mmCIF file of C-alpha atoms and ligand atoms in Angstrom:
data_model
loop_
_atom_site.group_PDB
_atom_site.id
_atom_site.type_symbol
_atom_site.label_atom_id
_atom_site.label_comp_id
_atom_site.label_asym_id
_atom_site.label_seq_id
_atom_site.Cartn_x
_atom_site.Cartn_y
_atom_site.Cartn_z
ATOM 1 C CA UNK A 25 49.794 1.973 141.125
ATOM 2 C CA UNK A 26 46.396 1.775 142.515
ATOM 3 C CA UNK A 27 44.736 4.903 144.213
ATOM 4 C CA UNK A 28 43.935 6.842 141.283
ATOM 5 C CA UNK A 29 44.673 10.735 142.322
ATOM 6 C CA UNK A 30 44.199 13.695 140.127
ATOM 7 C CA UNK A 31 46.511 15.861 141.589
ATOM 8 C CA UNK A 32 49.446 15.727 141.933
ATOM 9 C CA UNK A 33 51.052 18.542 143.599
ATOM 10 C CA UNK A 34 54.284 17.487 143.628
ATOM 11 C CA UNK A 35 54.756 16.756 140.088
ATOM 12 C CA UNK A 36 52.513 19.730 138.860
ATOM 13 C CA UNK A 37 54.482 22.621 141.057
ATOM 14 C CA UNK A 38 57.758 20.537 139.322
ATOM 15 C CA UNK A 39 56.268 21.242 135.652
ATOM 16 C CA UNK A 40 57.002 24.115 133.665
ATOM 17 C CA UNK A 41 56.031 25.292 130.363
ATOM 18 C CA UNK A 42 56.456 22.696 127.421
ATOM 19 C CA UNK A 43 59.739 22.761 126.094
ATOM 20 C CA UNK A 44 59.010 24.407 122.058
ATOM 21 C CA UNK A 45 61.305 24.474 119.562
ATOM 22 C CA UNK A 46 61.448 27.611 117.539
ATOM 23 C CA UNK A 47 63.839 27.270 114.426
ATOM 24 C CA UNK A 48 65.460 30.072 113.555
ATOM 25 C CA UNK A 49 65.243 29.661 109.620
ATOM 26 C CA UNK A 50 62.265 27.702 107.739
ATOM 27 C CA UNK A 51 62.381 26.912 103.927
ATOM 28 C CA UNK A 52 59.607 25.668 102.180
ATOM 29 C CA UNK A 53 59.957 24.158 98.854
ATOM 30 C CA UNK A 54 57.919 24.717 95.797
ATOM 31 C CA UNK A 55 56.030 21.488 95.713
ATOM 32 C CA UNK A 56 55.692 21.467 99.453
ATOM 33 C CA UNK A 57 54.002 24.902 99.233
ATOM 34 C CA UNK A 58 51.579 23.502 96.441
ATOM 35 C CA UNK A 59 50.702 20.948 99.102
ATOM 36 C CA UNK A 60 47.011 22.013 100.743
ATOM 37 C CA UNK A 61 49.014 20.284 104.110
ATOM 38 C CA UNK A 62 52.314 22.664 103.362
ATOM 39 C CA UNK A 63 49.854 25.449 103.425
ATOM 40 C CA UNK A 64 48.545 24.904 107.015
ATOM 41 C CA UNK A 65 52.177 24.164 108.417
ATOM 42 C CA UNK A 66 52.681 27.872 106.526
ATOM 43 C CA UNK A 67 49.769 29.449 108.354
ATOM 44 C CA UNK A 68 51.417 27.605 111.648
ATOM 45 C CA UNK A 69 54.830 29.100 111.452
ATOM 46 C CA UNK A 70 53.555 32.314 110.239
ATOM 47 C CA UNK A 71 51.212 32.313 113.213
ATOM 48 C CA UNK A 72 54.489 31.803 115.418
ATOM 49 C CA UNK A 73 56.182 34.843 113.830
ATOM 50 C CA UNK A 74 59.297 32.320 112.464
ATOM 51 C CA UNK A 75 61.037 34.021 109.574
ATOM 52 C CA UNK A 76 60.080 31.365 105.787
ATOM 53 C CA UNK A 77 61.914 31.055 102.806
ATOM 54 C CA UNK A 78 60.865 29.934 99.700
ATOM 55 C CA UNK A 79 62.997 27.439 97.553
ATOM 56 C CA UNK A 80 63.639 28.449 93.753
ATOM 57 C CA UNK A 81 63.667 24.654 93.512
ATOM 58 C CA UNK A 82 62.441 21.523 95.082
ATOM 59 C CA UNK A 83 66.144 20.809 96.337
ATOM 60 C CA UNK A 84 67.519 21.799 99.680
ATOM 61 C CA UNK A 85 70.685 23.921 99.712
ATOM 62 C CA UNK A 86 73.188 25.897 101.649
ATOM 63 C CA UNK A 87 72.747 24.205 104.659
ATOM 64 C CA UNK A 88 76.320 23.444 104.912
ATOM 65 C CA UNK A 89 78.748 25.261 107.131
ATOM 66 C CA UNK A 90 82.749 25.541 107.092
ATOM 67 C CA UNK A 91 82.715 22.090 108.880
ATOM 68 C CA UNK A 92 80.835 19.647 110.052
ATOM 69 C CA UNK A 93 80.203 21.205 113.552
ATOM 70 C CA UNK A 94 78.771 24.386 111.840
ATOM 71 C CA UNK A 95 77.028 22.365 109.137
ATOM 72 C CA UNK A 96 75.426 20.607 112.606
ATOM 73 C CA UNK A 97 74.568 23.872 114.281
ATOM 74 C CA UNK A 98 72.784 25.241 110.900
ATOM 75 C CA UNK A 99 70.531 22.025 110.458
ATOM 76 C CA UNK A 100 69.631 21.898 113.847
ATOM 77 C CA UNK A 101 68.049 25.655 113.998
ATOM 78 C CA UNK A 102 66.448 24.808 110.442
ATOM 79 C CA UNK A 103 63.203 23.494 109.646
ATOM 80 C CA UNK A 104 62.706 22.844 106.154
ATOM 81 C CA UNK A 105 59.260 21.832 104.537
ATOM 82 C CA UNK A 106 58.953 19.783 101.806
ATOM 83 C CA UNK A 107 57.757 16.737 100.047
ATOM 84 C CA UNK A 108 58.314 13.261 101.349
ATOM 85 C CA UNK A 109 59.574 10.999 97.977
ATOM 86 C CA UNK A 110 58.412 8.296 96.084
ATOM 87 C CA UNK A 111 60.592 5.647 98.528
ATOM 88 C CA UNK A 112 58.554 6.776 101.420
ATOM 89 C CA UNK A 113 55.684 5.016 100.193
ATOM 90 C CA UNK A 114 57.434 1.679 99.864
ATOM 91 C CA UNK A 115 57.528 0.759 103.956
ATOM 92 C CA UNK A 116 59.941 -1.112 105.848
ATOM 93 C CA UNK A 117 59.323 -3.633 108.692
ATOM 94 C CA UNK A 118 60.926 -2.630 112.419
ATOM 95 C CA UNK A 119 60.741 -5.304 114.772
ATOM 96 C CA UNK A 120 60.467 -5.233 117.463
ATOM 97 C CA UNK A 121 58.915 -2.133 117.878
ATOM 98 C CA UNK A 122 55.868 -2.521 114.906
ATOM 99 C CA UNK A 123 55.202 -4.048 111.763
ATOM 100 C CA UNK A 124 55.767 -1.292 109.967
ATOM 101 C CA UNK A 125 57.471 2.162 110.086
ATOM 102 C CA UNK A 126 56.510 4.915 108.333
ATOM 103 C CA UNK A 127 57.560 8.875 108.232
ATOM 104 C CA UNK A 128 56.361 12.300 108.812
ATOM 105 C CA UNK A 129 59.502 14.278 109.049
ATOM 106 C CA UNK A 130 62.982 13.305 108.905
ATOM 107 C CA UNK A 131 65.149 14.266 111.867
ATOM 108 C CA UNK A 132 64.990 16.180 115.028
ATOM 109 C CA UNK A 133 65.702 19.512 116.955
ATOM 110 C CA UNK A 134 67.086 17.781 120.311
ATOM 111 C CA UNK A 135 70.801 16.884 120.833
ATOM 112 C CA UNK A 136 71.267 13.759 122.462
ATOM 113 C CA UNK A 137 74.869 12.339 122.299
ATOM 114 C CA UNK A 138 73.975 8.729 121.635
ATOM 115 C CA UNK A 139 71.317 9.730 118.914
ATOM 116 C CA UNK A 140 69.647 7.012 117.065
ATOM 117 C CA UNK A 141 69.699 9.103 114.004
ATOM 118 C CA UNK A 142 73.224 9.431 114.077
ATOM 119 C CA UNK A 143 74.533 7.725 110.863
ATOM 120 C CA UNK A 144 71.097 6.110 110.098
ATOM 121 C CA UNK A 145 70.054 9.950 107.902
ATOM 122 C CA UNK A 146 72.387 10.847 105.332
ATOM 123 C CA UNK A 147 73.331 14.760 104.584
ATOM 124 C CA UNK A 148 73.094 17.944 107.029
ATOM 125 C CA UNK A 149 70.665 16.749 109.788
ATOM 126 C CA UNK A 150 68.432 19.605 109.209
ATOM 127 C CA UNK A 151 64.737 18.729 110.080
ATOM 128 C CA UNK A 152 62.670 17.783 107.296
ATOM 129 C CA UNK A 153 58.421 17.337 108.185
ATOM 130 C CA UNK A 154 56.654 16.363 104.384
ATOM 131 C CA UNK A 155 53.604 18.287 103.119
ATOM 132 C CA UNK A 156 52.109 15.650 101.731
ATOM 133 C CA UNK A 157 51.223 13.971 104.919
ATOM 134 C CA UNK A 158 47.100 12.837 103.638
ATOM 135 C CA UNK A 159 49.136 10.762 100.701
ATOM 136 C CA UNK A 160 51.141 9.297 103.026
ATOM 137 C CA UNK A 161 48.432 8.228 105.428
ATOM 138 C CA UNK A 162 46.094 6.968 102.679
ATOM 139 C CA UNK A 163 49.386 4.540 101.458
ATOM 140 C CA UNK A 164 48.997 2.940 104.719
ATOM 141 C CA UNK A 165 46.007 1.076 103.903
ATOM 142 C CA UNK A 166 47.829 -1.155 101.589
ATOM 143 C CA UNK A 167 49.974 -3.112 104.202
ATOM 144 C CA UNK A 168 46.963 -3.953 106.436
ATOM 145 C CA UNK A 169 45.745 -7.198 106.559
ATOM 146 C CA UNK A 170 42.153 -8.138 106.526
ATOM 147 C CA UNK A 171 41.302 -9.785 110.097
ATOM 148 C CA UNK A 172 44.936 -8.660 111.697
ATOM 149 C CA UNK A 173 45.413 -5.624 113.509
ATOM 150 C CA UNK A 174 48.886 -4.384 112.071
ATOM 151 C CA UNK A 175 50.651 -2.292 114.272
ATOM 152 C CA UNK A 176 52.770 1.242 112.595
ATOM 153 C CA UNK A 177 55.786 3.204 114.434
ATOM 154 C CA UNK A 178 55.897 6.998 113.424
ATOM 155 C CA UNK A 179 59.014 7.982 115.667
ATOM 156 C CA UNK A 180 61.803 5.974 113.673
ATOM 157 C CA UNK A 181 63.308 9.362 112.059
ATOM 158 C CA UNK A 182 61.931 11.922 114.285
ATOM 159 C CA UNK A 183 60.256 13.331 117.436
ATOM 160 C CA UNK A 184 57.004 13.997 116.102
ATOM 161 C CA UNK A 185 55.875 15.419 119.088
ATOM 162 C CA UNK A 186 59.049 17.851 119.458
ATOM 163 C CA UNK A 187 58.159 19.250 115.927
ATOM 164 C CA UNK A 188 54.010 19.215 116.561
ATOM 165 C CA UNK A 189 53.239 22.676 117.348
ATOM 166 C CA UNK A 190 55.010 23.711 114.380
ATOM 167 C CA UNK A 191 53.086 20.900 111.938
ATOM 168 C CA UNK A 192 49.792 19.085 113.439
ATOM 169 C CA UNK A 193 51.094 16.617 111.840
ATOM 170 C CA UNK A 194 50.918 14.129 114.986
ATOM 171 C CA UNK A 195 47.269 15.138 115.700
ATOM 172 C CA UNK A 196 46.603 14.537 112.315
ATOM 173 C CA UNK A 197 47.715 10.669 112.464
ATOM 174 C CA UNK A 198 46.253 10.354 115.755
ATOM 175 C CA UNK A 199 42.824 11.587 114.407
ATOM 176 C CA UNK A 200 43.282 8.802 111.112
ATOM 177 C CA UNK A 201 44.427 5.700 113.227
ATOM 178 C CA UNK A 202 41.115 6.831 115.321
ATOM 179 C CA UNK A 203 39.129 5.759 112.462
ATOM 180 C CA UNK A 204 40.820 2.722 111.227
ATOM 181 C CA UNK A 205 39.844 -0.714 112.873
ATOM 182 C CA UNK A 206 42.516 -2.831 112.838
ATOM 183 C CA UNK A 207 45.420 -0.460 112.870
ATOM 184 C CA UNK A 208 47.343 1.317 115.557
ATOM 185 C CA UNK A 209 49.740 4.053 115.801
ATOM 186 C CA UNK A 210 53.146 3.941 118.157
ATOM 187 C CA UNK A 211 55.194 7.170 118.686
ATOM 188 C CA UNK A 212 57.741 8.143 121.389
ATOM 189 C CA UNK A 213 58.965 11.945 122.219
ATOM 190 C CA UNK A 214 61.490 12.863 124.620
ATOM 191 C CA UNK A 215 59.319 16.504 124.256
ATOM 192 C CA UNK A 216 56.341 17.462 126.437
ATOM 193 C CA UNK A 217 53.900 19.436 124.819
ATOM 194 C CA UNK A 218 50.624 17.177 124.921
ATOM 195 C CA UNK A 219 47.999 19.344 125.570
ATOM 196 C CA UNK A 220 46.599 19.854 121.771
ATOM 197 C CA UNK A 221 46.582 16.038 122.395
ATOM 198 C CA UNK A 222 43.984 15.216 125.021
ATOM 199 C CA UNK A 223 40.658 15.606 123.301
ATOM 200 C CA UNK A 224 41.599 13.810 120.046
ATOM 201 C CA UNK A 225 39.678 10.918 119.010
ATOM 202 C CA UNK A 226 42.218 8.295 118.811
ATOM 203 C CA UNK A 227 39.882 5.511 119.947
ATOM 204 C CA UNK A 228 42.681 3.650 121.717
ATOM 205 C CA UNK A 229 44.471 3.008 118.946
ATOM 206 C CA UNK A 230 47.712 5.126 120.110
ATOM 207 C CA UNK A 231 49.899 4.426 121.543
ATOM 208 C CA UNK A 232 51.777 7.135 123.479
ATOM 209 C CA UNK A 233 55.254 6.378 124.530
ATOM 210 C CA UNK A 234 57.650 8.984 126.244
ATOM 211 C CA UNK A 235 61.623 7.544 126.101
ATOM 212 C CA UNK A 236 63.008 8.151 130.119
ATOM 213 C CA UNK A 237 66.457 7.939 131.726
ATOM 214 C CA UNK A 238 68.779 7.885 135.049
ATOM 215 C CA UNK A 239 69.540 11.445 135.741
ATOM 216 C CA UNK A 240 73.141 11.013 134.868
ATOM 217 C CA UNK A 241 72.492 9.566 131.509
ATOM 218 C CA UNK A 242 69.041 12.233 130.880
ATOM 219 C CA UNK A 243 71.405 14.722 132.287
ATOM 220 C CA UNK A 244 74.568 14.397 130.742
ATOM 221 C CA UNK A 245 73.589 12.932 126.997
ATOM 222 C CA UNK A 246 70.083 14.678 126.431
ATOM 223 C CA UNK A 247 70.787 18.396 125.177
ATOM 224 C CA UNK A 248 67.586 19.827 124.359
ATOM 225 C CA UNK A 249 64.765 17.850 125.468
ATOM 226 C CA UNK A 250 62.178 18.891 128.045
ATOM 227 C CA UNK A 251 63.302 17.165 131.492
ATOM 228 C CA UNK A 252 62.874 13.374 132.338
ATOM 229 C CA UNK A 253 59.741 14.918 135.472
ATOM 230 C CA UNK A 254 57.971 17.129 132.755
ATOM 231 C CA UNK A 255 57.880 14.468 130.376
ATOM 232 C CA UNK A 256 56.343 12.297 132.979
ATOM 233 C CA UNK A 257 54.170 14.745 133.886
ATOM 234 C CA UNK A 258 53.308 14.399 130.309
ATOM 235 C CA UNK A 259 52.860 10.704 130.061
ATOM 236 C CA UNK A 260 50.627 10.664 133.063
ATOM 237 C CA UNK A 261 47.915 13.747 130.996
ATOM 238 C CA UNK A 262 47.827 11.286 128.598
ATOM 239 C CA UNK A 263 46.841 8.535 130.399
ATOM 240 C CA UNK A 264 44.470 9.715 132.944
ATOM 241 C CA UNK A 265 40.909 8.447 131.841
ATOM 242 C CA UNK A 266 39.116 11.160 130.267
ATOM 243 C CA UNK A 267 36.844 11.670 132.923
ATOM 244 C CA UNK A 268 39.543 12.626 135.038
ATOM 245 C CA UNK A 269 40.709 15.524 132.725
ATOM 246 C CA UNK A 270 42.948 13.014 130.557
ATOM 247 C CA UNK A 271 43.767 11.896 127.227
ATOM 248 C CA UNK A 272 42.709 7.992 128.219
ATOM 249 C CA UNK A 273 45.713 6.824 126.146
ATOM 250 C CA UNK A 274 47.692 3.514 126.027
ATOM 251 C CA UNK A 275 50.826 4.330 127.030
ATOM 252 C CA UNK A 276 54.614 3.222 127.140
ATOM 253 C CA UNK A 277 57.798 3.827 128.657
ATOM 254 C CA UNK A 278 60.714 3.863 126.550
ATOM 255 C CA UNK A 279 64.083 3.090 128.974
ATOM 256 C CA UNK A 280 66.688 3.642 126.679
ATOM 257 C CA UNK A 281 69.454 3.985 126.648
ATOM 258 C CA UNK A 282 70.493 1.756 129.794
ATOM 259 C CA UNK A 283 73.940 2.609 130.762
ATOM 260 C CA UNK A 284 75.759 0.973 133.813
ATOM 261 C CA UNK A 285 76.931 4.724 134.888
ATOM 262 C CA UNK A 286 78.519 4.143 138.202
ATOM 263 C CA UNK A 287 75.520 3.658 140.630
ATOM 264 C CA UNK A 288 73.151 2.394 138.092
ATOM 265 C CA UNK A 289 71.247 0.685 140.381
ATOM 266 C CA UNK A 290 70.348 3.414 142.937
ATOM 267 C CA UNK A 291 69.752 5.881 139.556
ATOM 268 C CA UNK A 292 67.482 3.610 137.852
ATOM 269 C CA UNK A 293 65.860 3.010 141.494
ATOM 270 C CA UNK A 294 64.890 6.693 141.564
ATOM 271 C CA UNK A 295 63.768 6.711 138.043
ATOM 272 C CA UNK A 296 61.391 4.069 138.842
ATOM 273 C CA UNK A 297 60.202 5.823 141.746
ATOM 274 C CA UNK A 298 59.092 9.011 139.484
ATOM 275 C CA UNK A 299 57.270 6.858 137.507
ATOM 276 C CA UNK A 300 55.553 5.365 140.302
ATOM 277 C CA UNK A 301 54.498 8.732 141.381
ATOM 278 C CA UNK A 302 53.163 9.917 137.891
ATOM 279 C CA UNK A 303 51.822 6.895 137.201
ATOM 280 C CA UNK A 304 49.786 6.111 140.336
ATOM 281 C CA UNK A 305 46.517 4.900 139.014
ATOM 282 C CA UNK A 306 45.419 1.583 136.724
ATOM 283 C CA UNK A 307 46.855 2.306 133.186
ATOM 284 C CA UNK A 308 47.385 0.407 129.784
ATOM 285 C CA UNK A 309 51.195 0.767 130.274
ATOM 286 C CA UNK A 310 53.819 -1.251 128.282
ATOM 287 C CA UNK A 311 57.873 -0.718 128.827
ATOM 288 C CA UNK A 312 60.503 -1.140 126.086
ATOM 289 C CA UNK A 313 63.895 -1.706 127.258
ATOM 290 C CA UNK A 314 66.712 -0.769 125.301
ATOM 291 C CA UNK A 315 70.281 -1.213 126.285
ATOM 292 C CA UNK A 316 72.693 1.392 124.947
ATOM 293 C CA UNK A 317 74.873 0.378 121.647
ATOM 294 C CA UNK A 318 76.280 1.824 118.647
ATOM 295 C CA UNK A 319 77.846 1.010 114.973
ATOM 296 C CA UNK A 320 80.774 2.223 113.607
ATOM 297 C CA UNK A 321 78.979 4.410 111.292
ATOM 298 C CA UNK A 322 77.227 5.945 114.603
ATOM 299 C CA UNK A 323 80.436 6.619 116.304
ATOM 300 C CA UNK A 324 81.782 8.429 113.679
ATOM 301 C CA UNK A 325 78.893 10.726 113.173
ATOM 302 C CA UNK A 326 78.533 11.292 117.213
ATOM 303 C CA UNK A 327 82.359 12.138 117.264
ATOM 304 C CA UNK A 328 81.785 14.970 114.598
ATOM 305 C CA UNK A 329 78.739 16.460 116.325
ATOM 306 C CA UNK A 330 79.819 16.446 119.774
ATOM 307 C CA UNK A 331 83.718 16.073 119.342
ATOM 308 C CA UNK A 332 83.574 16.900 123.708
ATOM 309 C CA UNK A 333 81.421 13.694 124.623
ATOM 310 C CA UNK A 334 81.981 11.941 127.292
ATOM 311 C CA UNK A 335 79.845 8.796 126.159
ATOM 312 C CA UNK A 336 81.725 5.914 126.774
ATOM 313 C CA UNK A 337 82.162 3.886 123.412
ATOM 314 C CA UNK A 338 84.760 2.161 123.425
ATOM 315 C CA UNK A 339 84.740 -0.762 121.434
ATOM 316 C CA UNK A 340 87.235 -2.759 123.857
ATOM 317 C CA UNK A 341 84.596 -2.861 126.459
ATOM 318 C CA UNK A 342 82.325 -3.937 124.388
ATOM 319 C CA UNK A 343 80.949 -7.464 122.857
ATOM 320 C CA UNK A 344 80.004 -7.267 118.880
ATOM 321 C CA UNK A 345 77.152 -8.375 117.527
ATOM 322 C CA UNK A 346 76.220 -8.841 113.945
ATOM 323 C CA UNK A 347 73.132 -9.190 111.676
ATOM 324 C CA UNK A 348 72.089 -10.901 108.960
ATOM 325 C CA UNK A 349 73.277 -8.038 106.677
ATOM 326 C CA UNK A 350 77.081 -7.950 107.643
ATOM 327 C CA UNK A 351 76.025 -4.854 109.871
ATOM 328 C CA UNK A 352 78.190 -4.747 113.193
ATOM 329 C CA UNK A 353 77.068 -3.456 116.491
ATOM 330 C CA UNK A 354 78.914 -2.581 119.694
ATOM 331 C CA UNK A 355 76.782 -3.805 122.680
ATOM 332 C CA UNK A 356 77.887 -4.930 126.328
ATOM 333 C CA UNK A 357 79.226 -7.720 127.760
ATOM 334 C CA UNK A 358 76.907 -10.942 128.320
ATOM 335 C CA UNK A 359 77.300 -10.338 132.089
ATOM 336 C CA UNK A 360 76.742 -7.146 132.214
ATOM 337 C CA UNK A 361 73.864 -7.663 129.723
ATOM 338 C CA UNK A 362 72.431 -9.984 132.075
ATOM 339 C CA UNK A 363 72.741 -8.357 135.053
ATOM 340 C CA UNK A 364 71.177 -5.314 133.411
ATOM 341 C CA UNK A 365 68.144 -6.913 132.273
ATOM 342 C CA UNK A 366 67.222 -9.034 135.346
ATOM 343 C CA UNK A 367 67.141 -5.749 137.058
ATOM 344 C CA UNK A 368 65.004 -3.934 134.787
ATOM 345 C CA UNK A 369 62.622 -6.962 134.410
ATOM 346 C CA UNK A 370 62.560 -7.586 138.399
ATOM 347 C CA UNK A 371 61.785 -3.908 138.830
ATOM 348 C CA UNK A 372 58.909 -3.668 136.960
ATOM 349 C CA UNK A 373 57.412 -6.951 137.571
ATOM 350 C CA UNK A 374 57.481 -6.662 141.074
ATOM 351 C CA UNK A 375 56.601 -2.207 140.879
ATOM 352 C CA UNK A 376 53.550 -2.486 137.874
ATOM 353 C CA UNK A 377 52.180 -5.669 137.999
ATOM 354 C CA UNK A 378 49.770 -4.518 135.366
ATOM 355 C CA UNK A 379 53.065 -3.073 132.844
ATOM 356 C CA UNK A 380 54.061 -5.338 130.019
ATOM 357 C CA UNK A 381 56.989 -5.559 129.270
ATOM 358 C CA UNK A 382 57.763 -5.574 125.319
ATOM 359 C CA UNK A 383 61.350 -6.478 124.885
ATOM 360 C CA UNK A 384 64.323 -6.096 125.727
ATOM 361 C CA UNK A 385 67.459 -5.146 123.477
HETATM 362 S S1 SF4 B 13 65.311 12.779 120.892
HETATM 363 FE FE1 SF4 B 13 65.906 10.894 119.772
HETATM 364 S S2 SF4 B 13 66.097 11.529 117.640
HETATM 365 FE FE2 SF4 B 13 66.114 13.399 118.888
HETATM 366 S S3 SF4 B 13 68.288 13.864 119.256
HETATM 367 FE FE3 SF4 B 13 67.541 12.619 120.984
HETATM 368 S S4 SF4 B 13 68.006 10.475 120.409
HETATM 369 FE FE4 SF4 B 13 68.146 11.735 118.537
#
C-alpha cells in the first residue's frame, strides 16, 4: 500500500454498473407523505418510474403472504415510506462499533443467509426508510458531549447505501455530520453505488465501511448484493484523495462473517490480496473483524427464509456464550476462535501497516 495509482485497469474493466434495487411495490403513508423529506423520496421514486401507493392509514398492511416464505418474498420487493416513531428518538449504545446507533430505515433489500437482521426486526421484513429524517438528525445533538467527539453507527437496521438512490437519505447525513465538530458518522453497505457520494462535504467525519468476504462465504450466503470486487472498487472511489478524482474518505473494512469454510486460509489469502490491489495507496483505513455466530431466535428466522441453506449452525459445534441479559449466542470453539483471529490480525499487521484494527468478535 504505497504507490498511489489512479488506475486501475484491472479492477475498473472487472466493475460493472452499481447493483440498484428497484422494488416492485412502494407505499407511502399519510404522515410520511406530509413529511417535506417523504415528498422528495416521492419525487425520487416517481423519477424512477416505481409504481406508489398511498396508505388510508398510518399502519402498514397486507404485506403478509400464505406463509412465511411468501410473506418474505413480498417484504423484500416492498419499500414502504413512513414515519420513524417516538422510540427512535430515545438511542441505544452499540459497542463496539459506536457510541450510539441511530436509524434511517429499517431493513434491507439483500438476502444474505446469516443476516444480522434476522430475529433482531419484528414483523414482515419489508423495508421501511422514515420521512422524517431532519427530526431525527436534529435529536442527535442531545447525546453529544461538550469536548468529546461521540462517534454514531447508521447501518445497525439497514444498508443505507443499498436503499440511497431511492432516498438521499445517506447523502443527507453525510452532508449534517460534515458540519458538526465533534461528531462522526459510521455506515457499512455490502451495495456499490457511491458515486452521488464523492463530492459531498463530509469533512472527514465519515466513515465509509464496505462489509467483504471469502468467495465461498460472499458467494454462497450473499443473495443480492453487488460482488465482493465491485464493492472494492467502491471502497477504493471513496478513498482516493480528492485530487485524485476521490471521495477522500476514512474508510473501513468490515470482515464478517469469518467462517472456517474448508480452505479458509488460502480464501481469506485471496481476499486480502483484492484489497491490496484496490487499496494500493496511503489511506485512513480501519478493519472490524467479526466472526460468524447466531442466537436461537436468529436460527429460527434464517430457517424460515431460506429453509435450503446450507449455513452450518449447528449448535453441537459450537461454544455458547451469554450476556449480561440472559441472551445466548452460538459462537466457535476457543481454538478455532483463536486460530481464526491470529490469522486475521497477522494478516493485516504484517499487509497494512497503516490499518487499525478495531476489534475483533
Ligand atoms: S446486507 Fe446485511 S442487512 Fe442486508 S441482508 Fe445482508 S446481512 Fe442482512
Amino acid at each position: 500500500m504505497s504507490n498511489p495509482t489512479v488506475d486501475k485497469p484491472k479492477l475498473e474493466s472487472q466493475a460493472r454498473e452499481p447493483r440498484l434495487w428497484m422494488p416492485e411495490r412502494v407505499l407511502f403513508t399519510p404522515a410520511a407523505l406530509d413529511e417535506p423529506w417523504g415528498q422528495q423520496i416521492l419525487s425520487r421514486v416517481q423519477s424512477l418510474n416505481l409504481p406508489v401507493e398511498e396508505l388510508p392509514r398510518n399502519r402498514l398492511t397486507g404485506l403478509r403472504g400464505e406463509d412465511e416464505r411468501e410473506t418474505y418474498n413480498k417484504s423484500k420487493r416492498t419499500l414502504a415510506v413512513v414515519t420513524a416513531p417516538p422510540s427512535a428518538f430515545k438511542l441505544s449504545p452499540i459497542p463496539p462499533s459506536a457510541d450510539w446507533q441511530f436509524h434511517i430505515a429499517e431493513g434491507c433489500p439483500a438476502h444474505c443467509q446469516y443476516c444480522y437482521l434476522a430475529g433482531s426486526l419484528s414483523g414482515p421484513p419489508v423495508i421501511r426508510v422514515f420521512a422524517n429524517l431532519p427530526q431525527i438528525l436534529d435529536n442527535l445533538a442531545a447525546y453529544e458531549q461538550a469536548g468529546k467527539a461521540t462517534s454514531y453507527e447508521v447501518s445497525c437496521y439497514t444498508d443505507p447505501l443499498g436503499i440511497e438512490h431511492l432516498t438521499g437519505s445517506l447523502a443527507t447525513c453525510i452532508r449534517h455530520f460534515g458540519t458538526r465538530e465533534n461528531a462522526n458518522l459510521r455506515w457499512v453497505s455490502k451495495f456499490d453505488g457511491v458515486d452521488e457520494l464523492l463530492d459531498l462535504p463530509h469533512n472527514g467525519h465519515t466513515r465509509c465501511r464496505f462489509s467483504i468476504n471469502a468467495a465461498p462465504v460472499s458467494g454462497r450466503f450473499e443473495g443480492g448484493t453487488a460482488s465482493v470486487t465491485s464493492r472494492l472498487q467502491a471502497l477504493r472511489k471513496l478513498a482516493l484523495p480528492r485530487s485524485k478524482g476521490g471521495g477522500g474518505y476514512p474508510v473501513g473494512l468490515v470482515i464478517a462473517p469469518i467462517m472456517p469454510v474448508d480452505d479458509w486460509m488460502t480464501h481469506y489469502d485471496r481476499l486480502f490480496d483484492q484489497i491490496n490491489e484496490a487499496l494500493d495507496f496511503d489511506c485512513n483505513l480501519t478493519f472490524e473483524l467479526i466472526s460468524h455466530r447466531f442466537t436461537p431466535g436468529s436460527k429460527e428466522v434464517l430457517q424460515t427464509w431460506y429453509p435450503q441453506t446450507k449455513l452450518d449452525m449447528d449448535e453441537a459445534k459450537r461454544s455458547v456464550k451469554r450476556n449480561k441479559f440472559g441472551g445466548t449466542k452460538y459462537v466457535y470453539e476457543a481454538d478455532t476462535m483463536k486460530r481464526l483471529r491470529r490469522f486475521f490480525e497477522d494478516e493485516i499487521t504484517r499487509r497494512f501497516p497503516q490499518g487499525r484494527i478495531l476489534y475483533w468478535t
